[in-house]
Every structure is written in C-alpha cells, then in structure tokens.
Short mmCIF file of C-alpha atoms and ligand atoms in Angstrom, two decimals:
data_model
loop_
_atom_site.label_atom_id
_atom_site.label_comp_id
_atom_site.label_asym_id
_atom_site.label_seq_id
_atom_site.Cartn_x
_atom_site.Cartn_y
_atom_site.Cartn_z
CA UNK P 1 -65.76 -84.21 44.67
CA UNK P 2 -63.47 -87.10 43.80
CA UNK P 3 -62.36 -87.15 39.44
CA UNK P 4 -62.32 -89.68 37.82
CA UNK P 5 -59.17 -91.18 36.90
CA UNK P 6 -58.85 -91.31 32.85
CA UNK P 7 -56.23 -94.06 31.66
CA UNK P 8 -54.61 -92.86 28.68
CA UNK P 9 -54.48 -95.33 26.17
CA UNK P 10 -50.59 -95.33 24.99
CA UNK P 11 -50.24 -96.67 21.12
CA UNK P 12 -46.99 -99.03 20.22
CA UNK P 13 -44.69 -96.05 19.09
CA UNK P 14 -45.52 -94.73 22.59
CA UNK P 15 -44.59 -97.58 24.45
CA UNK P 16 -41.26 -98.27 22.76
CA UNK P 17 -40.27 -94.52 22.97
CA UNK P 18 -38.36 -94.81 20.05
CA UNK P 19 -39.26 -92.14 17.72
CA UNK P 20 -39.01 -90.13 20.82
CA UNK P 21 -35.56 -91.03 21.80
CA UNK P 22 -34.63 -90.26 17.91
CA UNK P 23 -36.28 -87.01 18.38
CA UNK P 24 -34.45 -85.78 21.22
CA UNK P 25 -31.25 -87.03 19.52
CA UNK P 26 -32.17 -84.91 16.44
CA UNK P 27 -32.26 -82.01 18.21
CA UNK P 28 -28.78 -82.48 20.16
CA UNK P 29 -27.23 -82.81 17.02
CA UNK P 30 -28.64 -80.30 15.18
CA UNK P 31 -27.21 -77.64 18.05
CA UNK P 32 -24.07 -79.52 17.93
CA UNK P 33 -23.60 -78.92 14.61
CA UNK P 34 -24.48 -75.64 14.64
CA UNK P 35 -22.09 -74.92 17.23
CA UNK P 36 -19.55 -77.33 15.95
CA UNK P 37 -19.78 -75.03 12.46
CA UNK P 38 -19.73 -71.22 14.45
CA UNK P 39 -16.43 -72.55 15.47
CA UNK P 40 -14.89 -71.93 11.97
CA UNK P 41 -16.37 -68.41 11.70
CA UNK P 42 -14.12 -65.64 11.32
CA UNK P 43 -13.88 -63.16 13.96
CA UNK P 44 -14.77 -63.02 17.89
CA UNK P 45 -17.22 -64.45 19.40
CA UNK P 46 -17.13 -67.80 17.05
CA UNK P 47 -19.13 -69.56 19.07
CA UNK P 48 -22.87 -68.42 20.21
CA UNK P 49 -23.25 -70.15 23.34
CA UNK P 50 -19.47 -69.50 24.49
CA UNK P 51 -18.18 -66.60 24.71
CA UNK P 52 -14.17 -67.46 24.59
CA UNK P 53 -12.76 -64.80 27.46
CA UNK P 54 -10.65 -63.02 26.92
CA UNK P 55 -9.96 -63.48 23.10
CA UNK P 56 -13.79 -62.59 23.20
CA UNK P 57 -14.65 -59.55 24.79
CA UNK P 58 -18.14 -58.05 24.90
CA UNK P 59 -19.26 -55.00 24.04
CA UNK P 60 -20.08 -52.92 26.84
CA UNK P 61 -23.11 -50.55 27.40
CA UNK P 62 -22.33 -46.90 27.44
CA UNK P 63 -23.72 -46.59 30.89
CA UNK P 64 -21.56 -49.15 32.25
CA UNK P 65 -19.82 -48.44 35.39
CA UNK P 66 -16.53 -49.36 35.44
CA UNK P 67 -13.22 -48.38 36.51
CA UNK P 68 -13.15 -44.63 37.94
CA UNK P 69 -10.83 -42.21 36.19
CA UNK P 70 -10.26 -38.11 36.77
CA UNK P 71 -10.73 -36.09 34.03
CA UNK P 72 -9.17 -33.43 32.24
CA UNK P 73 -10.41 -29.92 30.53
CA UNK P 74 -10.06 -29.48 26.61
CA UNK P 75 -6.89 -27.46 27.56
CA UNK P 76 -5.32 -30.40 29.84
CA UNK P 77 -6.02 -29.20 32.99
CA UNK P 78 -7.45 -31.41 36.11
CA UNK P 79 -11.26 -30.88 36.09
CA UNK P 80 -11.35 -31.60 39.87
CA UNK P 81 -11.37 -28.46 42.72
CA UNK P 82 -11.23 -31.12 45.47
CA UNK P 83 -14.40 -30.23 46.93
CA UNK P 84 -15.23 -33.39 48.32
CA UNK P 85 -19.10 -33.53 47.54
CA UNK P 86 -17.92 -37.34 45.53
CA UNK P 87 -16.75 -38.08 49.23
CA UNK P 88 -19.84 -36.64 50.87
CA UNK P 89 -21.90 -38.64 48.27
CA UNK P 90 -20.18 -42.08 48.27
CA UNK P 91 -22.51 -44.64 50.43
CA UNK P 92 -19.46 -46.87 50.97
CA UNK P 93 -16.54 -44.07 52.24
CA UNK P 94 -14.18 -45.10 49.91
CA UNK P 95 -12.90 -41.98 48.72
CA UNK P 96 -10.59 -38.94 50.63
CA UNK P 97 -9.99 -36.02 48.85
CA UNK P 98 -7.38 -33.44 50.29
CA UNK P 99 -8.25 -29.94 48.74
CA UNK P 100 -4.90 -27.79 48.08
CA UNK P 101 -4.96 -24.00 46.75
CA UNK P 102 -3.75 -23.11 43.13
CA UNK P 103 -0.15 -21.28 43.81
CA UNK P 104 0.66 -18.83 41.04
CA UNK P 105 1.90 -19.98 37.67
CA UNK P 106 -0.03 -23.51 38.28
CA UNK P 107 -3.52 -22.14 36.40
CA UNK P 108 -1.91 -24.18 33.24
CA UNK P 109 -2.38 -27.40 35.17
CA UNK P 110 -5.39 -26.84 37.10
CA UNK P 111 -9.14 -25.41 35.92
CA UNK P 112 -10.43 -24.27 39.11
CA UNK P 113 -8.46 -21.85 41.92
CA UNK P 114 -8.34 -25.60 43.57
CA UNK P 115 -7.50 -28.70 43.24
CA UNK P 116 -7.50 -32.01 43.98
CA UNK P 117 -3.85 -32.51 46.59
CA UNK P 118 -4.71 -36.22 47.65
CA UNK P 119 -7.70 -38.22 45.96
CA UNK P 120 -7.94 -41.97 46.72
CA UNK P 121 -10.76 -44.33 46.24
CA UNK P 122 -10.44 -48.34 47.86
CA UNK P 123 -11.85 -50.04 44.66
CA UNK P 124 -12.28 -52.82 47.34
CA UNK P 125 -14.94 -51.04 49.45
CA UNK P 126 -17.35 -49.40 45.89
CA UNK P 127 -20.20 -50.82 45.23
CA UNK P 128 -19.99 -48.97 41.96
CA UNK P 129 -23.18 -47.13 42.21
CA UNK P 130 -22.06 -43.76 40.61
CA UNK P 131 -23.15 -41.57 42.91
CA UNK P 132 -20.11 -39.62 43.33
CA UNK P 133 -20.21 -38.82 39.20
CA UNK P 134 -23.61 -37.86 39.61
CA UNK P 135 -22.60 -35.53 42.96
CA UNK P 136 -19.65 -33.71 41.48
CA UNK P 137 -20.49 -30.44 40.30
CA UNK P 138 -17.33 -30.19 37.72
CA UNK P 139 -17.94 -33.40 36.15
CA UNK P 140 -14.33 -33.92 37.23
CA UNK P 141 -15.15 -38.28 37.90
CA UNK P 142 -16.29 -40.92 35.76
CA UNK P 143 -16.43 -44.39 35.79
CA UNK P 144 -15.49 -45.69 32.82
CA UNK P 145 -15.91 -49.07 30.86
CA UNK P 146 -12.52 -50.50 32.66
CA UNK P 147 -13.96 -54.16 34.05
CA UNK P 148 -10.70 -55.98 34.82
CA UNK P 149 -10.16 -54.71 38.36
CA UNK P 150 -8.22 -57.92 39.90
CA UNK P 151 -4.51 -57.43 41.37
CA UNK P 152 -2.79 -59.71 43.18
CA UNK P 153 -2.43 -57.09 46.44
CA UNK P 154 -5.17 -55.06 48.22
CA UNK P 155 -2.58 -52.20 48.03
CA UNK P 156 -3.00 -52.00 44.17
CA UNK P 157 -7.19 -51.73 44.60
CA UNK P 158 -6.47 -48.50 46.32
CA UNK P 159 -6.42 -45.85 43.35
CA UNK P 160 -4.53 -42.65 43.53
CA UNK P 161 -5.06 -39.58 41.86
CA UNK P 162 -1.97 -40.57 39.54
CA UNK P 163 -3.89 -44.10 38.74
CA UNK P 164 -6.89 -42.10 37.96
CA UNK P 165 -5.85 -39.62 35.53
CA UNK P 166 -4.14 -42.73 34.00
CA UNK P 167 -7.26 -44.21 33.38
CA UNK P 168 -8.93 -41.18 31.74
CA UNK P 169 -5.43 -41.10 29.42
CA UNK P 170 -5.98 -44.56 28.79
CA UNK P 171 -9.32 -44.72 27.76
CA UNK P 172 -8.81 -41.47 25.79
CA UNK P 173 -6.12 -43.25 24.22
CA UNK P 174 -8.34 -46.53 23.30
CA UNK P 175 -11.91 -43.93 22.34
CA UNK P 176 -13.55 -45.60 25.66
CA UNK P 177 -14.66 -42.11 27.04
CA UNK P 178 -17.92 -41.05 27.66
CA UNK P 179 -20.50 -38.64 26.01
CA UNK P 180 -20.49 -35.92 28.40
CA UNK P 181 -23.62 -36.17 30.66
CA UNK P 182 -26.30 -34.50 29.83
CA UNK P 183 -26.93 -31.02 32.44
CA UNK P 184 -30.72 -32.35 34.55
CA UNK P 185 -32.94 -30.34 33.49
CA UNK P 186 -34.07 -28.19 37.00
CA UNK P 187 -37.03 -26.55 36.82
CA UNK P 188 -37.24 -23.28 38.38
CA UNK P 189 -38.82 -22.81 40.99
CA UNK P 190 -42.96 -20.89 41.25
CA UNK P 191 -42.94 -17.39 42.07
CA UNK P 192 -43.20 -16.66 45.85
CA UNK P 193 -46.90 -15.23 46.63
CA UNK P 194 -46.95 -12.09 48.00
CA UNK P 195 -47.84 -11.76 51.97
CA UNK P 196 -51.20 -10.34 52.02
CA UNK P 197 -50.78 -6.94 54.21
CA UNK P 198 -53.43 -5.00 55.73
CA UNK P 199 -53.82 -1.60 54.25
CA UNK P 200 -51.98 0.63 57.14
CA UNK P 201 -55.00 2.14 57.69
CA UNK P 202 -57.54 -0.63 58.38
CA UNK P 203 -54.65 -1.80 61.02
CA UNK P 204 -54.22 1.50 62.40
CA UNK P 205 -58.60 1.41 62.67
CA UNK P 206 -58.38 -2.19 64.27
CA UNK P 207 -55.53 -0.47 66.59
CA UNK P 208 -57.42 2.13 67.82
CA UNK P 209 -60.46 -0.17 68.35
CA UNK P 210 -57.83 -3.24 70.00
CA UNK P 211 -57.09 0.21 72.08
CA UNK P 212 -60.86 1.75 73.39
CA UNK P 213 -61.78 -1.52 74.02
CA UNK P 214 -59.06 -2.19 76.66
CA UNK P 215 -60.04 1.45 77.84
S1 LIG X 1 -19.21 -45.58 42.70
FE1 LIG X 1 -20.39 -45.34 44.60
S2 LIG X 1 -19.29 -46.56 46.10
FE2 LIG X 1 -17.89 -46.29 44.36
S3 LIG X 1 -16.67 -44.50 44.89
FE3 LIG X 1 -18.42 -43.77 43.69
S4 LIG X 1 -19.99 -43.21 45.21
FE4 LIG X 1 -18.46 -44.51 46.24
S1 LIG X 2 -14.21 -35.25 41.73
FE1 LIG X 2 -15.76 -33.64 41.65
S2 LIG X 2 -16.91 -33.84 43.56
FE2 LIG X 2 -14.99 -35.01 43.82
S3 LIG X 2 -13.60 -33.54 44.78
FE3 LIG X 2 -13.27 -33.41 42.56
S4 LIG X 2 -14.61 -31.73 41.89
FE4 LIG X 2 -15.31 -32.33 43.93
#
C-alpha cells in the first residue's frame, strides 16, 4: 500500500543552515584545539590521534608475537636438544634444525645430552602463529616483543641460531622477556575397565557342551 508522502515543514534557521554550519565548525575546532594543546604535553605519545613513530612507541601486549629468540637455562646453557618437533610443528617450513650430540666437557654450554648444531628460521616465510613455542617440549623458543623485522636483503630475514640467542640476550638485556608459560594442565586419563572374563569354569562347561553337541 502506497505512504503518503509527509513534507517537512523546514523553519528559516533551517533553510539558511547557518547555525548548522557554525555547529559543525565548533566542533572542528574544539578537536583542533585539543590536539593542537596535547602537542605541548610532556612525554610520548603527545598527541592522541597520532602516534609519532618511532619517537612514540606502543606498548606491546605480553602475548605479542614477535621476533623469535633461543633461550638459555638459569645456568647459561642452550635450552634447545634440537629435536625438531618446532620444525615438525611450523605450518609454513621455515625452520631446519640439525641435532648434534653433547661431546664431553660441553655439559657447561648445553642443558640436554643434545643440542641444537644448525637452527634457522626464514622470518620471510612465518606467519607468526607460535606454534613451534607451543610444540617444543624444553621451552627452548619464544617469540618475543621484537616488531622491527625489515632489512634491506632477504639474506638478513634468515635467522641463525647465533641471531637467535642474540635476541634472547637482547631482550634480557632491555627486561622484554617473557613470564615463563604456564605447564597445560593434562588431565589424566580414566582408569581402563577391566575385560569381563568368564569364570574358567563356566567356559570349560560351555566347552564341553560347544564339544557333545558337535558329537
Ligand atoms: S611462528 Fe609459526 S610459522 Fe613462524 S616459525 Fe613458528 S611455527 Fe613456523
Ligand atoms: S626449539 Fe624446542 S622443539 Fe625446536 S628443536 Fe629446540 S628443543 Fe626441539
């Protein structure tokens, strides 16, 4: 069914738009000056709707996922046993791992009976999803808070084991690391029911009945 159309009636003030136009230009100044004013804070981020990169730099969320980096034990030695499960894990192959035995009079530098003998990740190729932290059993990878990945050569985006205990020293260094992850809680699994076994002598009865039968 057709509406009717209803004609609004517009008064004077309407019609000019004046006090509209004065409006709008009320508002603009009033976030101008705001803005205008944050300038002359003290301190980063001086203005609200800016943020001035990189004198500015934002705070980042502890469960960012940054930059990878190896890490170390309390005593200094290399968490990693080069097991490869980060490898195994990692949806975009980006990392090799080369697993090398502990020779004697290296257990100062290592924590497990192996180590880590190659361990490269192309930082072009992550997609920074974190599943080889979550996979490694020695919590021997992070990825840190490290955002500023560009270099001027693909060669550079490929990290080496050197680069990524680097990155733990650095962010050790600057108080970047991580809380330790928390252990998932696994719960263990229900007792196994046990197979319900005929009394040996009902089977030996249904035996010797299976048996006179056939006879
Ligand atoms: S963050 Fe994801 S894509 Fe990057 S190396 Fe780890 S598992 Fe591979
Ligand atoms: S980082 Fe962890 S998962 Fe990867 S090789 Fe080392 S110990 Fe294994």
């Amino acid at each position: 069914m057709a509406r009717p159309v209803v004609k609004k009636e517009f008064s004077l003030s309407d019609r000019v738009y004046l006090i509209e136009i004065i409006k709008g230009l009320g508002l603009t100044w009033k976030h101008f000056l705001f803005n205008f004013r944050a300038c002359f804070r003290p301190g980063p981020h001086t203005v609200p709707t800016c943020w001035q990169y990189p004198e500015d730099l934002r705070e980042i969320a502890p469960i960012f996922r940054g930059a990878h980096m190896l890490l170390l034990d309390e005593k200094g030695r290399e968490k990693c046993v080069g097991c490869g499960m980060c490898a195994r894990a990692c949806p975009a192959k980006c990392i090799t791992v080369k697993r090398g035995k502990v020779q004697e009079g290296e257990e100062g530098k290592y924590a497990g009976k192996t180590y880590c003998a190659e361990f490269k990740i192309d930082m072009l190729r992550c997609i920074f999803c974190g599943f080889c932290e979550e996979a490694c059993p020695k919590g021997a990878i992070v990825l840190g808070q490290e955002y500023e990945l560009a270099e001027y050569t693909p060669e550079k985006c490929l990290y080496d084991k050197a680069r990524l205990l680097a990155n733990y020293e650095k962010a050790k260094s600057e108080g970047k690391l991580k809380p330790a992850r928390k252990p998932v809680p696994v719960e263990a699994p229900p007792p196994k029911a046990a197979p319900k076994s005929k009394p040996k002598a009902a089977a030996k009865k249904v035996k010797e009945k299976e048996g006179t039968k056939q006879a």
